[in-house]
mmCIF file of C-alpha atoms and ligand atoms in Angstrom:
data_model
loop_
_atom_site.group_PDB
_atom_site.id
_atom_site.type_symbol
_atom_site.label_atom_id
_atom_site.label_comp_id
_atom_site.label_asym_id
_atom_site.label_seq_id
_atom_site.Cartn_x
_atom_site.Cartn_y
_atom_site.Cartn_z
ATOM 1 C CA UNK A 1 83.627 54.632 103.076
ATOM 2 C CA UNK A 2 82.956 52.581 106.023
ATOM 3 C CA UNK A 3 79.833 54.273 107.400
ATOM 4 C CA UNK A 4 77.269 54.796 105.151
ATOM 5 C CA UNK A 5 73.925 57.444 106.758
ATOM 6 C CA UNK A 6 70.783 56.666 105.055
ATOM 7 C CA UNK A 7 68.492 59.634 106.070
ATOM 8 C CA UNK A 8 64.704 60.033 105.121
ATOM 9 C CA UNK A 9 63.415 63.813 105.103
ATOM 10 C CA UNK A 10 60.915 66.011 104.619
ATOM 11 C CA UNK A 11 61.834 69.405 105.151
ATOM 12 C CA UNK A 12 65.179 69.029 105.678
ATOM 13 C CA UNK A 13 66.201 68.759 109.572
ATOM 14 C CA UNK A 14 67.100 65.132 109.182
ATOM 15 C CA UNK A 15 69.078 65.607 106.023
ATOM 16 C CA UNK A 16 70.735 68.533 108.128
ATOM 17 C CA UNK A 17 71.568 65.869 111.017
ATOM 18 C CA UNK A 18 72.629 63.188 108.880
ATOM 19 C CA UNK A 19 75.605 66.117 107.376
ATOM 20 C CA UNK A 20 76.223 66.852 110.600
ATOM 21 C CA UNK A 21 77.347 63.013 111.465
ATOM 22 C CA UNK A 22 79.206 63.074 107.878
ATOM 23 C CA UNK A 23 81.202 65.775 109.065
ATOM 24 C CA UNK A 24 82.220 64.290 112.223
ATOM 25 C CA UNK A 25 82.754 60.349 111.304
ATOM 26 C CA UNK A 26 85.644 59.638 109.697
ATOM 27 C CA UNK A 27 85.248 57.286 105.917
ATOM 28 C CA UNK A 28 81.089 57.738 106.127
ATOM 29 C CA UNK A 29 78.800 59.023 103.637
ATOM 30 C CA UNK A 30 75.390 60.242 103.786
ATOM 31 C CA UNK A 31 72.697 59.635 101.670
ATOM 32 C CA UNK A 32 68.766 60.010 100.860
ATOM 33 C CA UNK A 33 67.510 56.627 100.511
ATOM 34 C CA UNK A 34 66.011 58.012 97.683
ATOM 35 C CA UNK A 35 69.462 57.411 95.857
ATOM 36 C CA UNK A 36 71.564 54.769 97.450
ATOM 37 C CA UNK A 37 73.641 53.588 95.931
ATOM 38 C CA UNK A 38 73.094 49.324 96.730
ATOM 39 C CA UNK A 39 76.980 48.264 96.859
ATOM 40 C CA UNK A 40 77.510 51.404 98.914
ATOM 41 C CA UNK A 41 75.274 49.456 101.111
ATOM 42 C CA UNK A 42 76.518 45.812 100.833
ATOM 43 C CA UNK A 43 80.508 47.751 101.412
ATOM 44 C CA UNK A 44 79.367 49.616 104.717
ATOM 45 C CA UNK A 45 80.532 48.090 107.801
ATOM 46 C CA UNK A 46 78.487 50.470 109.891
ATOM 47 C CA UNK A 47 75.234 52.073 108.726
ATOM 48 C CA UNK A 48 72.993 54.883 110.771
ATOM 49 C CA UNK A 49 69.605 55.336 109.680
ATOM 50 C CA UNK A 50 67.818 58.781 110.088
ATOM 51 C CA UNK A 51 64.247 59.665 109.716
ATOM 52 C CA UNK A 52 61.859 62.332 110.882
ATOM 53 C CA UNK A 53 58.915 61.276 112.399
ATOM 54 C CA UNK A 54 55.237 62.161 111.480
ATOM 55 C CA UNK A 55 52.223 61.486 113.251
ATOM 56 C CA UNK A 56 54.262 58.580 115.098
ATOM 57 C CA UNK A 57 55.221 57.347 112.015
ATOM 58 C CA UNK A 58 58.985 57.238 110.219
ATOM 59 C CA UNK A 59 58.852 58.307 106.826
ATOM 60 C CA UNK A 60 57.509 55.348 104.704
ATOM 61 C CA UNK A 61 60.233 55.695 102.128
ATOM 62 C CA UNK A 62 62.794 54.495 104.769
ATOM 63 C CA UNK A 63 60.194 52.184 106.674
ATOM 64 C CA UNK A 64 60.286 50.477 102.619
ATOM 65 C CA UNK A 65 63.926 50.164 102.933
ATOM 66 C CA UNK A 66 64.163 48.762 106.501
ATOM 67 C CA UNK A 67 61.539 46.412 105.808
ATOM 68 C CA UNK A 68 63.137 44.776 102.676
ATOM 69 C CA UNK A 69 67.160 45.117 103.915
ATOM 70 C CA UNK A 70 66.610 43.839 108.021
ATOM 71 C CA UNK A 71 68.328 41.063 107.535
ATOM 72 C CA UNK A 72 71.187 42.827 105.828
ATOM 73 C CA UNK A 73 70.467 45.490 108.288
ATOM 74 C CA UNK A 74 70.890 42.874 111.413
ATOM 75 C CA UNK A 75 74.555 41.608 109.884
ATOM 76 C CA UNK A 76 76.135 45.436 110.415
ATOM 77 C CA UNK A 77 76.995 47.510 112.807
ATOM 78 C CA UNK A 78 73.845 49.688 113.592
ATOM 79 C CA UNK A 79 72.931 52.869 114.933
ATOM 80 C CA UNK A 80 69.288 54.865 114.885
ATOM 81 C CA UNK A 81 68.457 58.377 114.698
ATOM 82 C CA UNK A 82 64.859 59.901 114.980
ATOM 83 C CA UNK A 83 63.616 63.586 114.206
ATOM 84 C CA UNK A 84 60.845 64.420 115.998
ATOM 85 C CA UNK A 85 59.310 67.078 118.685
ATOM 86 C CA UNK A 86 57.335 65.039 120.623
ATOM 87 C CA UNK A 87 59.156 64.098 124.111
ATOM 88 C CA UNK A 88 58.979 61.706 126.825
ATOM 89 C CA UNK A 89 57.420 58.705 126.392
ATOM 90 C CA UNK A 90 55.867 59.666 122.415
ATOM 91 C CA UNK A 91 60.107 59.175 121.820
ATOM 92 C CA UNK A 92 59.540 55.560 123.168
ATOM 93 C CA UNK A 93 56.309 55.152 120.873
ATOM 94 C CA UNK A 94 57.546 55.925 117.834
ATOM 95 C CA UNK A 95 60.628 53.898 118.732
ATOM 96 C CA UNK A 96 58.276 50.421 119.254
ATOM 97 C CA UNK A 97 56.197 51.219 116.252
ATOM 98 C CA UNK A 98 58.776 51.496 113.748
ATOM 99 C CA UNK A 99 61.182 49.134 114.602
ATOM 100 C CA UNK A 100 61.352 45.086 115.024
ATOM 101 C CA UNK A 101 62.575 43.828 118.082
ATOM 102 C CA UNK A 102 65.665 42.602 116.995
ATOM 103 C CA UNK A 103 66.436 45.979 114.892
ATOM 104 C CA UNK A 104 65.991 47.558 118.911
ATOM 105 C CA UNK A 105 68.102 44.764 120.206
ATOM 106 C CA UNK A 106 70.557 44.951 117.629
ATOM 107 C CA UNK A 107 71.454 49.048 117.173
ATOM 108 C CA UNK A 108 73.930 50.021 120.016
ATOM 109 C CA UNK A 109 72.005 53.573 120.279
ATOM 110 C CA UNK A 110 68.624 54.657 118.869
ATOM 111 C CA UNK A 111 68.517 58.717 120.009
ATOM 112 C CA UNK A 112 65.457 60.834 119.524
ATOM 113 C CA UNK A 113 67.233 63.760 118.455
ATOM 114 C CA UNK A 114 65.119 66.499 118.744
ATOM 115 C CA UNK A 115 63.485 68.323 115.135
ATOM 116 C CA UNK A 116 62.402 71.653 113.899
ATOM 117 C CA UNK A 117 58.906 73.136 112.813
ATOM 118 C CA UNK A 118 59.602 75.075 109.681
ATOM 119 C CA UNK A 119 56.113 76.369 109.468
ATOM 120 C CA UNK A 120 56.951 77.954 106.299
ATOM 121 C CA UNK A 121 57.681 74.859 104.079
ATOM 122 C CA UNK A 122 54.352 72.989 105.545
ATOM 123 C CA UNK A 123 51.249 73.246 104.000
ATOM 124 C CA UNK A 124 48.054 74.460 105.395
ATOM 125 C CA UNK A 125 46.750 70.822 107.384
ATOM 126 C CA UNK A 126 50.417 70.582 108.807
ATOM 127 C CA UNK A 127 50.340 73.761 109.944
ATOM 128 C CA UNK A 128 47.037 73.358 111.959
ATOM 129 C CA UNK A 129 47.725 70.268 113.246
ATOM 130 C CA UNK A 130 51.359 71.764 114.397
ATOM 131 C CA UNK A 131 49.185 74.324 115.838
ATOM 132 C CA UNK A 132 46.508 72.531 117.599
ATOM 133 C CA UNK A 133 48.760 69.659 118.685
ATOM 134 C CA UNK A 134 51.554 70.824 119.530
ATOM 135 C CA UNK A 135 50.612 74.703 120.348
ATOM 136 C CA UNK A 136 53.040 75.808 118.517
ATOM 137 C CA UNK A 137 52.945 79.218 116.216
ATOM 138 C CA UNK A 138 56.144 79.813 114.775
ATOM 139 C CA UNK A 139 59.013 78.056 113.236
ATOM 140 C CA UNK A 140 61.355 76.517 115.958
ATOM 141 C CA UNK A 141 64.522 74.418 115.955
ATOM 142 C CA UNK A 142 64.952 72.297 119.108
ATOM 143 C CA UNK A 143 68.367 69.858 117.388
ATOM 144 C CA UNK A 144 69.606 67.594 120.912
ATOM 145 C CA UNK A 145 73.517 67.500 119.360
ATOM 146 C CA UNK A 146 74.374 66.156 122.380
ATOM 147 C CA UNK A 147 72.281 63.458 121.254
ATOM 148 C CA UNK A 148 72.991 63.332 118.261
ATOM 149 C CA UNK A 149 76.531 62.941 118.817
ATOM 150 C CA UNK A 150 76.443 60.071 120.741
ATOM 151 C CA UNK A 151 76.060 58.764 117.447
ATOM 152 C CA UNK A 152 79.347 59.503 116.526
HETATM 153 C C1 FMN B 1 52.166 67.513 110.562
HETATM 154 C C2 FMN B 1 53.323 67.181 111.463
HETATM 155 C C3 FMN B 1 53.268 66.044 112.274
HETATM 156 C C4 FMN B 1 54.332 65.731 113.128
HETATM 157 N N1 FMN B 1 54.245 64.627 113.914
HETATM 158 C C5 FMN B 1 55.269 64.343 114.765
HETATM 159 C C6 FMN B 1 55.214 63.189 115.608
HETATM 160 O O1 FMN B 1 54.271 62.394 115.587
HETATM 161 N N2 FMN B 1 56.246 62.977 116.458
HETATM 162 C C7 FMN B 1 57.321 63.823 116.529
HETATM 163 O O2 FMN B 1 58.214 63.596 117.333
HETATM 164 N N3 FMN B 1 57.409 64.915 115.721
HETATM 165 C C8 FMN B 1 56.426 65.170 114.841
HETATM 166 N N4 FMN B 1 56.511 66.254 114.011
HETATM 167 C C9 FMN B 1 57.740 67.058 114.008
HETATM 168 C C10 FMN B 1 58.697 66.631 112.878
HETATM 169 O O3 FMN B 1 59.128 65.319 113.061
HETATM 170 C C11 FMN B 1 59.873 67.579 112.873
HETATM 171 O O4 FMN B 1 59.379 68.783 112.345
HETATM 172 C C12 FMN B 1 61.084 67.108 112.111
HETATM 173 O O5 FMN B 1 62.178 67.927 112.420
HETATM 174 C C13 FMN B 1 60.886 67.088 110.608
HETATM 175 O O6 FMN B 1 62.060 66.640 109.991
HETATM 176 P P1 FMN B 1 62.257 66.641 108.405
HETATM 177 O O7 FMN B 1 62.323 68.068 107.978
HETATM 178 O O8 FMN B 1 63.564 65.945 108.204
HETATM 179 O O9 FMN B 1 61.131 65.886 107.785
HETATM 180 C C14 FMN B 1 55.473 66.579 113.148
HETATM 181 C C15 FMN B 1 55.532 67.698 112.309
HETATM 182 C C16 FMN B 1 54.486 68.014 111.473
HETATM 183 C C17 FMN B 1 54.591 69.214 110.573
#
């Protein structure tokens, strides 16, 4: 395994990209950074991090992991994926907030890849802030593969 893809979810449409990459790089392995594995992490030559983004913010799970590994993180080959329905310049936002300077200097691609609302699986806030801040009513997937595949 050569690539390791350390994905942070909520609901799912990260986890969903980060298979999607697995299936299309050769020797790579994705993983919730819930459970990884350290020496899969220390091996990897490359590593692509995924995380959805809510209210501008990556999920703090993986912000935890960036936070303690950068300078492990800043010795590999790097590349960054965000989940997220915001557009335009919220993409670039999120982007500066969550990452160093040198972890933006450092990835050859960070790609806001697009998300889903799965109105279903949030609770009743989530759903009324999806509503009222992003007028939207019903459960919609919006993946950029194209995007996402640049990845690859
Ligand atoms: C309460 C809430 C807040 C959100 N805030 C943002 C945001 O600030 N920026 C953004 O791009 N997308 C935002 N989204 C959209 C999510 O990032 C999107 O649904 C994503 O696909 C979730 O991925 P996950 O299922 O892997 O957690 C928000 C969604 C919810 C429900």
């Amino acid at each position: 395994m050569k690539t390791l893809i350390i994905y942070a979810t909520k609901y799912g449409t990260t986890e969903k990209c980060a298979l999607k990459l697995e299936e299309r790089i050769v020797e790579s392995k994705a993983i919730n950074v819930n459970e990884i594995d350290i020496n899969d992490f220390l091996k990897a030559d490359r590593i692509i991090l995924g995380s959805s983004v809510y209210a501008g913010q990556i999920r703090k799970e993986l912000k935890k992991f960036v936070t303690k590994n950068e300078n492990r993180l800043l010795k590999k080959k790097l590349s960054i994926f965000l989940c997220g329905m915001q557009k335009g310049i919220e993409q670039e936002k999120a982007i500066n907030l969550n990452f160093s300077e040198e972890m933006k200097q450092h990835a050859n691609v960070i790609n806001y890849v697009g998300g889903a609302y799965q109105l279903e699986k949030c609770n009743f806030l989530e759903r009324l802030a999806v509503k009222v801040i992003a007028k939207a009513t019903e459960s919609k997937e919006e993946i950029d593969y194209d995007k996402l595949y640049e990845l690859v």
